[in-house]
Coordinates of C-alpha atoms and ligand atoms in Angstrom, one line a residue:
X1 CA 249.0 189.7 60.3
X2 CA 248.8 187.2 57.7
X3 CA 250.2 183.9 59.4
X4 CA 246.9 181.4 59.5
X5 CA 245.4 181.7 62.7
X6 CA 245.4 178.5 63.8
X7 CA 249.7 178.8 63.4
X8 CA 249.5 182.3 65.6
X9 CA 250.2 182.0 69.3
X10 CA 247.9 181.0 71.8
X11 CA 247.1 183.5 74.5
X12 CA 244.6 181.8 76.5
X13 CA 243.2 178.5 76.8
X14 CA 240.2 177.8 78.9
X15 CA 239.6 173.8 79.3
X16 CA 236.0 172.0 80.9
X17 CA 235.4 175.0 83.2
X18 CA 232.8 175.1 85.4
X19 CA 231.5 177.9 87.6
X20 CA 229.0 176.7 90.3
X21 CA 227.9 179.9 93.0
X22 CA 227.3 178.5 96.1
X23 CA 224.2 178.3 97.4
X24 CA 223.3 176.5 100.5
X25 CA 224.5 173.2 101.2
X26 CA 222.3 171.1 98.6
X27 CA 221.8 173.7 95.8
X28 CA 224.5 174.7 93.7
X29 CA 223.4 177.2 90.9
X30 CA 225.6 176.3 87.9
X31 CA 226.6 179.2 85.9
X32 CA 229.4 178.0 83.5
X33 CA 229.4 174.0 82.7
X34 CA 231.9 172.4 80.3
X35 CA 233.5 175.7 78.7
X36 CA 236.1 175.7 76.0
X37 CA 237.6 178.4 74.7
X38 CA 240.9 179.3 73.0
X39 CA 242.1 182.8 71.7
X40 CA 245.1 183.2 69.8
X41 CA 247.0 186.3 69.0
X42 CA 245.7 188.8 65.8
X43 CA 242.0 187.8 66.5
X44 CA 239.2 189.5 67.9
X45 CA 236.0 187.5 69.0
X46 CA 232.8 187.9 70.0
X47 CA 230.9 186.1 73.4
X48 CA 227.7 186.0 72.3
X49 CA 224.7 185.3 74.7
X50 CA 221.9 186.1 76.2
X51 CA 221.6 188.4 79.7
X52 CA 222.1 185.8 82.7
X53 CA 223.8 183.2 80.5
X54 CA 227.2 183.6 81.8
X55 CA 229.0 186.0 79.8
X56 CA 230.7 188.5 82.5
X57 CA 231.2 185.3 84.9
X58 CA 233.7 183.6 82.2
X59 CA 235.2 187.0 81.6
X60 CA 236.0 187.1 85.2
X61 CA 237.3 183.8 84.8
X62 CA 239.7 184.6 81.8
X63 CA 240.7 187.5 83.5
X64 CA 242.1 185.7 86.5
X65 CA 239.6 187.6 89.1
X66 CA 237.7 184.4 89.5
X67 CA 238.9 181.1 89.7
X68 CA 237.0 178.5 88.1
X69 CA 234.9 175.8 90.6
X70 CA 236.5 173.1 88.2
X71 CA 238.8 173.6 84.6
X72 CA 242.2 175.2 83.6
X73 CA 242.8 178.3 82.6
X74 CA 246.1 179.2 80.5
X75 CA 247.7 181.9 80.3
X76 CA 250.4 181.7 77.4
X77 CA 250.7 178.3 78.5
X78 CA 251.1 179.1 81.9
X79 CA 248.3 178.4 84.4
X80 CA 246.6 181.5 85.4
X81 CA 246.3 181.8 89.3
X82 CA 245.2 185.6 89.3
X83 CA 244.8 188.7 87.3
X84 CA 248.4 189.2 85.4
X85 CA 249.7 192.1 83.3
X86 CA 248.4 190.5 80.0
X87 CA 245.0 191.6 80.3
X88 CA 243.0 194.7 81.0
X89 CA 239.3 194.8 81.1
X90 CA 236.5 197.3 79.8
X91 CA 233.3 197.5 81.8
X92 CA 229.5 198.6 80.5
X93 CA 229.6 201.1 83.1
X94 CA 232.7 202.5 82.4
X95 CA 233.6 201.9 86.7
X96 CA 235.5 205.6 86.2
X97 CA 236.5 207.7 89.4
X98 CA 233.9 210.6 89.5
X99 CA 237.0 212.8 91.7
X100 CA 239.9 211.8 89.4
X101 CA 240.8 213.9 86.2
X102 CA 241.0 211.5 82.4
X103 CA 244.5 211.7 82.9
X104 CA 244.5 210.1 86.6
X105 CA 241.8 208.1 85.7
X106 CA 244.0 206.8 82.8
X107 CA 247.0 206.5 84.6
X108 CA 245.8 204.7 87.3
X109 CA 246.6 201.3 85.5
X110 CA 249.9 202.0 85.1
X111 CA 250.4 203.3 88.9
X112 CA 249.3 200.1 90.1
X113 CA 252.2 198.7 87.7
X114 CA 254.8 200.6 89.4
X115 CA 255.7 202.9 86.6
X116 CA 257.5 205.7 86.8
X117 CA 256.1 209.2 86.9
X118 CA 257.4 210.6 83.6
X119 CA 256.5 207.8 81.0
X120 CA 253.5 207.4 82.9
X121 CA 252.6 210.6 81.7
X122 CA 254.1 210.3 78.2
X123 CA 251.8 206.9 77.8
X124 CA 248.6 207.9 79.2
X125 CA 248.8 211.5 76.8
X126 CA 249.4 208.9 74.3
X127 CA 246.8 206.8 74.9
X128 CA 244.8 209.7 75.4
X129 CA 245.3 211.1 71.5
X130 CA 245.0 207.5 70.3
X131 CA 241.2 207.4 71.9
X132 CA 240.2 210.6 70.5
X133 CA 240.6 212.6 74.0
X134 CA 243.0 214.8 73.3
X135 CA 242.0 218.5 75.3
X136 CA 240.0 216.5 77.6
X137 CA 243.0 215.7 80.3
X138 CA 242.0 217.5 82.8
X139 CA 238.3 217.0 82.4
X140 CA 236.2 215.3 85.0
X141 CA 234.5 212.2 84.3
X142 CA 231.0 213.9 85.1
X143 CA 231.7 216.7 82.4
X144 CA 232.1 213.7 79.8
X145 CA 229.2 212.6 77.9
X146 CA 228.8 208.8 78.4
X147 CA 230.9 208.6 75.1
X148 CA 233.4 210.2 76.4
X149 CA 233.6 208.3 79.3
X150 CA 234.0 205.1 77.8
X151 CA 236.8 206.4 75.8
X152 CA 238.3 206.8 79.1
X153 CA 237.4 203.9 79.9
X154 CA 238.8 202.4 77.3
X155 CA 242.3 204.9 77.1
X156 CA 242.7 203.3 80.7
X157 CA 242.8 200.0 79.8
X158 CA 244.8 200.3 76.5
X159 CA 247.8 202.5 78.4
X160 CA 249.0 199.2 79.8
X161 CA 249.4 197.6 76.4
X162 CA 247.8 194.8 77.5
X163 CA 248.5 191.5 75.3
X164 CA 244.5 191.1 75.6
X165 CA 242.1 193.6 76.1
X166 CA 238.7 192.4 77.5
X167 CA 235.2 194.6 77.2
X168 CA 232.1 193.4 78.8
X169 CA 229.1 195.1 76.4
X170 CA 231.1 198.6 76.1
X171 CA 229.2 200.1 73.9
X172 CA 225.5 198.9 75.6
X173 CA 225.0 201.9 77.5
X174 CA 225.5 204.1 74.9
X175 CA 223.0 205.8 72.5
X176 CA 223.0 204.1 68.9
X177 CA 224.8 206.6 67.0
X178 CA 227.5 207.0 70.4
X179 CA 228.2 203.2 70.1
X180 CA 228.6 202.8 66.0
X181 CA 230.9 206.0 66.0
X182 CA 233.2 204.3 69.1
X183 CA 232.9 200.7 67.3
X184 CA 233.6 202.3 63.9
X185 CA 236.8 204.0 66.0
X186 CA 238.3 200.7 67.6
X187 CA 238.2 198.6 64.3
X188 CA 239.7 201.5 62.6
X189 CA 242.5 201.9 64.9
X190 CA 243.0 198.0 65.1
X191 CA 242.7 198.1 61.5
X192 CA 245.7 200.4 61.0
X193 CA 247.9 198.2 63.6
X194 CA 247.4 201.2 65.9
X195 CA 245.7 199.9 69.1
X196 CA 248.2 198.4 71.6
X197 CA 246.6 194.8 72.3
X198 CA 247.3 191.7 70.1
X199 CA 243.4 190.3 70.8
X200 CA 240.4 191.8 72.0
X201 CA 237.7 189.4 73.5
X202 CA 234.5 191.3 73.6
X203 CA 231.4 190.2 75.3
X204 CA 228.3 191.1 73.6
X205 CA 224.4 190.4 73.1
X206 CA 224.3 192.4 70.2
X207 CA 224.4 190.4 67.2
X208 CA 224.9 192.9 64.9
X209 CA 228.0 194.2 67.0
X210 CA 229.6 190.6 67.2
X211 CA 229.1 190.1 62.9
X212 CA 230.2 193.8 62.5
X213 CA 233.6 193.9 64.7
X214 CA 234.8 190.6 65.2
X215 CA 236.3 187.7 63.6
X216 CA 235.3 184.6 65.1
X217 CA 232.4 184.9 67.0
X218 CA 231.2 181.9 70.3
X219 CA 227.5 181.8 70.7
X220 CA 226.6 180.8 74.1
X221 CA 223.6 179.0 75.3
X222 CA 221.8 179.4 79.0
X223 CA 221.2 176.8 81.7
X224 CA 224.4 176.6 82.1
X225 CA 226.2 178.7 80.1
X226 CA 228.6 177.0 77.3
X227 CA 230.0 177.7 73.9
X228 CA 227.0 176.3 71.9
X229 CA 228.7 177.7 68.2
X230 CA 231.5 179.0 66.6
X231 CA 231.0 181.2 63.4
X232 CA 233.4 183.0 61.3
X233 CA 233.2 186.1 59.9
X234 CA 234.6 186.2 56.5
X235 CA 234.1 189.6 55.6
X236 CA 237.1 192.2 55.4
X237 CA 236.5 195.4 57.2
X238 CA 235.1 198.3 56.7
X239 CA 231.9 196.0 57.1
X240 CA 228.7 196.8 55.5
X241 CA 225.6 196.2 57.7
X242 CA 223.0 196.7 54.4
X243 CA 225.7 194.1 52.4
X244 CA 223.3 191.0 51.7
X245 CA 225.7 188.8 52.8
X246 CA 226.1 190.6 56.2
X247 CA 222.8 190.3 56.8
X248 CA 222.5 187.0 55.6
X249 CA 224.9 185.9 58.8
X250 CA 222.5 187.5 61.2
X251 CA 220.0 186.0 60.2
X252 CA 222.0 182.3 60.4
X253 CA 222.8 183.8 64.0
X254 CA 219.3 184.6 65.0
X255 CA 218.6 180.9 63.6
X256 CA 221.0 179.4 65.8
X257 CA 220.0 181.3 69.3
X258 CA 216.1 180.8 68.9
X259 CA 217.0 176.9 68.1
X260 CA 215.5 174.7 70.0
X261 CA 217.7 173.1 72.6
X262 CA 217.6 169.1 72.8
X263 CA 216.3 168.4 76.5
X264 CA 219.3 167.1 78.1
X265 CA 218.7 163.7 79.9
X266 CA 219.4 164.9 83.8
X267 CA 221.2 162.6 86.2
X268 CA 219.1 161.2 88.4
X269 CA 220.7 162.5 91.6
X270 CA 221.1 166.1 90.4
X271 CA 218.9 168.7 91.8
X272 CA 216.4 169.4 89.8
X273 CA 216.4 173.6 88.9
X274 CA 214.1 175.8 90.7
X275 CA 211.7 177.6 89.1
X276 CA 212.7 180.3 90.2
X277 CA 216.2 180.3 88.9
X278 CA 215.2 181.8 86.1
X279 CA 216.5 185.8 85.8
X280 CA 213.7 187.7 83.9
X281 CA 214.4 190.2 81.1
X282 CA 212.8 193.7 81.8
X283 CA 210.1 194.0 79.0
X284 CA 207.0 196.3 79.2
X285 CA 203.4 195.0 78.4
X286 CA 203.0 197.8 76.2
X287 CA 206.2 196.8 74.0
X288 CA 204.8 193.2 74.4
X289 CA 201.0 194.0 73.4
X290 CA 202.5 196.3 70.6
X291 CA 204.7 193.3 69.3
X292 CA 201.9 191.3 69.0
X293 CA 199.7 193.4 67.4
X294 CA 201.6 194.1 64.6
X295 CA 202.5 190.5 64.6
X296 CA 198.9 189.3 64.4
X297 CA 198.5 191.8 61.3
X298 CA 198.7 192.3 57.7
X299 CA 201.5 191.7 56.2
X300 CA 202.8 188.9 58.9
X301 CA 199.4 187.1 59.6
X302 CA 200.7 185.6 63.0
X303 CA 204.5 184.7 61.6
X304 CA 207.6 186.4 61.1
X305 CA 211.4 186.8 60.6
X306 CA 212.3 188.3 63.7
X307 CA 215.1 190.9 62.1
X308 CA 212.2 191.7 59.3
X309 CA 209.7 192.8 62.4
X310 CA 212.5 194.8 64.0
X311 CA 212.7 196.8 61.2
X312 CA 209.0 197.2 61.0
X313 CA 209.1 198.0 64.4
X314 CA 211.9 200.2 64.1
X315 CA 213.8 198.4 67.2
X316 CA 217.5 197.8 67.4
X317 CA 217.2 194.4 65.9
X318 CA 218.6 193.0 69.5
X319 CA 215.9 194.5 71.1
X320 CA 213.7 191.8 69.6
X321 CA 215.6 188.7 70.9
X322 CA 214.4 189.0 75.0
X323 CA 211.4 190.9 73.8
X324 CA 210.3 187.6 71.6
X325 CA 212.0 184.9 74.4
X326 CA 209.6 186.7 77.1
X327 CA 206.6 186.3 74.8
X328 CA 207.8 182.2 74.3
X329 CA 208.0 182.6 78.0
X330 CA 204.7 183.8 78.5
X331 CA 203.0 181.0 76.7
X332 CA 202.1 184.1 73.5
X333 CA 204.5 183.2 71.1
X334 CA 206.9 180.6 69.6
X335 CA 210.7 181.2 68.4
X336 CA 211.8 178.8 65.2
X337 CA 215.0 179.1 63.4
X338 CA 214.9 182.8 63.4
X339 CA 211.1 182.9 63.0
X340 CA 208.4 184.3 65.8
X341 CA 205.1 182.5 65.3
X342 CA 201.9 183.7 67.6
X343 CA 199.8 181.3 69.5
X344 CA 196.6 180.8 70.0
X345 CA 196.7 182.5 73.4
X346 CA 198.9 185.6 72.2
X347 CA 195.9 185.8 69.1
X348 CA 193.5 185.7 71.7
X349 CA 195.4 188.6 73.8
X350 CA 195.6 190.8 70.6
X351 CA 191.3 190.2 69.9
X352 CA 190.2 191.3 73.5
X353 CA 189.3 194.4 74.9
X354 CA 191.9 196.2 77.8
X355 CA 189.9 194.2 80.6
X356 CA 190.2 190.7 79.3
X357 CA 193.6 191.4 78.1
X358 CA 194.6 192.1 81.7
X359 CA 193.3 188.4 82.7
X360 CA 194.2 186.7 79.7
X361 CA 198.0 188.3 80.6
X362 CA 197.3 187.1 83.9
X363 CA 196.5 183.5 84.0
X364 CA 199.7 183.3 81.9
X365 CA 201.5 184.9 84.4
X366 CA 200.6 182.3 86.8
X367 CA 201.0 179.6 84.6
X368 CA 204.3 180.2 83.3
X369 CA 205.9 183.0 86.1
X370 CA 206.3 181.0 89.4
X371 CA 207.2 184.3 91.2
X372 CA 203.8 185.2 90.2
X373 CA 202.3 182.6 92.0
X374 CA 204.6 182.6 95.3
X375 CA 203.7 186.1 96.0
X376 CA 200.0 185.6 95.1
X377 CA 200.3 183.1 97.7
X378 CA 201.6 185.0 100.3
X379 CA 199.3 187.8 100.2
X380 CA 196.3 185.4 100.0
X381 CA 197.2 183.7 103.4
X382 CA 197.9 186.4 105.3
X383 CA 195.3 187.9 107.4
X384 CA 196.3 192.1 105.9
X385 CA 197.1 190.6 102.7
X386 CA 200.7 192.5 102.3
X387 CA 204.2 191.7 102.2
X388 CA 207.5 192.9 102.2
X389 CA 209.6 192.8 98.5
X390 CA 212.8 191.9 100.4
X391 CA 211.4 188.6 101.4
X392 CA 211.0 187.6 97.5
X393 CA 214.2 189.3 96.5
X394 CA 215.8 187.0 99.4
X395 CA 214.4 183.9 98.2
X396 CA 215.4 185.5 94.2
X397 CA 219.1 185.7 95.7
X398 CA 219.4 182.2 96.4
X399 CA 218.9 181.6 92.3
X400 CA 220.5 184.8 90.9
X401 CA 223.2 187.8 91.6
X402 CA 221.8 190.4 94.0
X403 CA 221.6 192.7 90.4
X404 CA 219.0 190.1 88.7
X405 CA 217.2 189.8 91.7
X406 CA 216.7 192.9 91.8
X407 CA 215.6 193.3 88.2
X408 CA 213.6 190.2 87.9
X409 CA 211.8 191.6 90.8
X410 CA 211.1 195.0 88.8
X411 CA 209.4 193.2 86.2
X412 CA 207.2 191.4 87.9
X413 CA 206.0 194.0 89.9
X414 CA 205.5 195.8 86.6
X415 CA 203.6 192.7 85.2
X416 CA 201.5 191.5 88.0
X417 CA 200.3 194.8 88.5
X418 CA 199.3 195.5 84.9
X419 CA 197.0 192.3 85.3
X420 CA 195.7 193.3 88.5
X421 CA 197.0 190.6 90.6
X422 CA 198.2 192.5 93.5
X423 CA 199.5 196.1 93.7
X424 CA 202.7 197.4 95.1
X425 CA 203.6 200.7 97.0
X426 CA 206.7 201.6 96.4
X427 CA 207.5 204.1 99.3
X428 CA 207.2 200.9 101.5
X429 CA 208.4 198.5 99.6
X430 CA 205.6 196.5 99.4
X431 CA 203.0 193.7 97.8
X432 CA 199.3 194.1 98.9
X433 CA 195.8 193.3 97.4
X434 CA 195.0 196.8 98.1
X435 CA 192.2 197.5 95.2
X436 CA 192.4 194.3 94.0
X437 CA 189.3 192.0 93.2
Ligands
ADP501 P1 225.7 187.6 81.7 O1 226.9 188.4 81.8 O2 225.7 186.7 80.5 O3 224.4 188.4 81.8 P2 226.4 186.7 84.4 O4 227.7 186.0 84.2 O5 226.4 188.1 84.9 O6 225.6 186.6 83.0 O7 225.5 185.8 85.3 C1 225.2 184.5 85.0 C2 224.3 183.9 86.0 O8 225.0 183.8 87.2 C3 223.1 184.7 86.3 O9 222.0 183.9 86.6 C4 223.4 185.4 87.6 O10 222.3 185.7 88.4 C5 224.3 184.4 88.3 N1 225.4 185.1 89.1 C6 226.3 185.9 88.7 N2 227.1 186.3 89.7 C7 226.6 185.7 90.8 C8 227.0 185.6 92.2 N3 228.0 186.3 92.7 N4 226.2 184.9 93.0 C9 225.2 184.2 92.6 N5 224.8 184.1 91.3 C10 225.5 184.9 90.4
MG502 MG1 227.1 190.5 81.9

């Protein structure tokens, strides 16, 4: 397609949307605030954004499962008012039927589109050889390596032709040479005018996987999600992740998501945000203290480009971006334009021993984790010093889906009881100060 883009038709057209959950009847967690979007046909584009900042929640909106708390949402014009025919969606965790064959796995999409029997056969098989499953029809799901099964997944969602084909992190459960070999596929096949959408919106927090497959790619910020950038990516495919050029628009990209964001003034009758609305990313102490070690040392000296110590580190390079943000978080580092600086209380951490590390990791944990401190709290004032973790993944809930909760929870219990601050038995289910000074 060689029409400019801009002249191409619109598909869909998302306009000042705003998704609120609610909460009770004062709080209001807002997810989405002031979102614009538009995708046009021949394009494919990248969402990219840090876990909890909204991602899957405006893909739910685009897809017409969720309307919108305020906005519009076109569809070809048309306002959406529910999922239509246009769109088909990919999911991280493939969603496959474990007691359904590939074939009436991939079929299913077109059953629920009243097609008849015999081309629903001839277009699944088709769709099936297009993916690279061919031999595998009759093959259950759990005799599929994960691979495999997002093929499937993805063989389901092409069969209906769908005008746009949505994925939400595909390839993020898949080992590293899995996901390059199934990315490397798709643009290949979209390359050669083979695959059977006219766009492809693909969320992602991989920012090598945005620069490598897509065309335009919408960085989105936190706290409430919006479209904070738009990039384009000028480079013709095949793509070459070692080409200095490629690399050079990571590193713009890493620039723009560890930017410091202007404090916004706040109304003054909006609610302020809890502390605890904040969903926590699941990184060890060991990865942290490692991080900072090699930080502190020769050839870095405290300060770092953040894809340079990846390498060093030999971490995906997105595997650096929450590890780095929980370190800001925890008061041991700083994030600048791409750049990871330690502080004086991360060079402190890295020069004690294991004992005072534990409670140099723990006062930060109580001043910058509020969790921290509520469960502390808890198990202080009560006369056996326990409680359940269902009473903190309740109060979590009111802040967070039931899935952050859950692994915001995780980490914390990980953290607190690396510092000593309270144990937790697991059978039960609970907090205590069971050998606990
Ligand atoms: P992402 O896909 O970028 O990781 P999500 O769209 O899944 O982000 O979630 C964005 C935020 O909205 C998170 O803080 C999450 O906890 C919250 N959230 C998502 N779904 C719900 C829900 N059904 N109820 C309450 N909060 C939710
Ligand atoms: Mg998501």
């Amino acid at each position: 397609m060689d029409t400019a883009v801009e002249l191409r038709p619109c598909l869909i057209e998302v306009k000042a949307c705003r998704q609120a959950y609610h909460k009770d009847a004062n709080a209001d967690l807002v997810v989405l605030d002031d979102v614009n979007l538009t995708l046009r046909e021949g394009e494919i584009v990248a969402l990219l954004g840090r876990s909890g900042s909204g991602k899957s929640t405006l893909l739910r909106i685009v897809s017409g499962l969720l309307k919108p708390t305020a906005g519009s949402v076109t569809w070809r014009g048309v306002p959406l008012s529910g999922p239509t025919d246009g769109v088909a969606m990919v999911f991280q965790s493939f969603a496959l039927f474990p007691w359904l064959t590939v074939q009436e796995n991939v079929e299913l999409g077109l059953e629920a589109r009243g097609v008849a029997r015999a081309e629903r056969e001839r277009r699944s098989e088709e769709a099936i050889d297009m993916i690279g499953l061919g031999g595998f029809e009759n093959a259950y799901p759990k005799e599929l390596s994960g691979g495999m099964r997002q093929r499937v997944g993805l063989a389901r969602a092409l069969v209906v032709h769908p005008d746009l084909l949505l994925m939400d992190e595909p390839f993020s459960a898949l080992d590293v040479l899995t996901a390059e070999t199934l990315r490397t596929d798709l643009i290949d096949l979209w390359m050669d005018g083979k695959l059977p959408v006219k766009s492809v919106l693909m969320v992602t927090h991989n920012i090598e996987e945005a620069v490598l497959m897509c065309d335009r790619i919408l960085v989105f910020s936190s706290n409430p999600g919006r479209v904070a950038h738009e990039l384009k990516v000028p480079f013709p495919h095949p793509r070459n992740r070692l080409d200095p050029a490629f690399r050079q628009l990571v590193d713009d990209i890493y620039g723009i998501m560890t930017r410091r964001k202007p404090v916004e003034p706040r109304l003054p009758t909006a609610p302020a945000p809890s502390p605890l609305a904040l969903p926590l990313q699941s990184v060890g102490t060991n990865v942290m203290s490692g991080l900072m070690e090699t930080l502190a040392a020769e050839p870095y000296n405290g300060r770092a480009d953040l894809p340079a110590l990846a390498g060093a580190l030999q971490y995906e390079v997105d595997d650096i971006l929450p590890l780095g943000e929980t370190l800001q978080l925890l008061g041991f580092a700083v994030l600048e334009e791409g750049d990871i600086l330690l502080t004086d209380a991360g060079r402190s951490f890295v020069n004690s021993d294991t004992d005072d590390r534990k409670k140099i990791f723990g006062e930060a944990l109580r001043q910058h984790v509020p969790l921290v401190n509520m469960i502390r709290q808890v198990l202080d004032e009560r006369w056996n010093h326990r409680a359940s973790a269902v009473r903190f993944r309740d109060e979590l809930e009111d802040h967070m889906s039931a899935s952050y909760a859950a692994d915001t929870l995780r980490t914390v219990i990980g953290w607190g009881r690396y510092a000593e601050l309270f144990s937790y038995d697991e059978e039960a289910e609970q907090f205590s100060l069971e050998d606990i000074e």
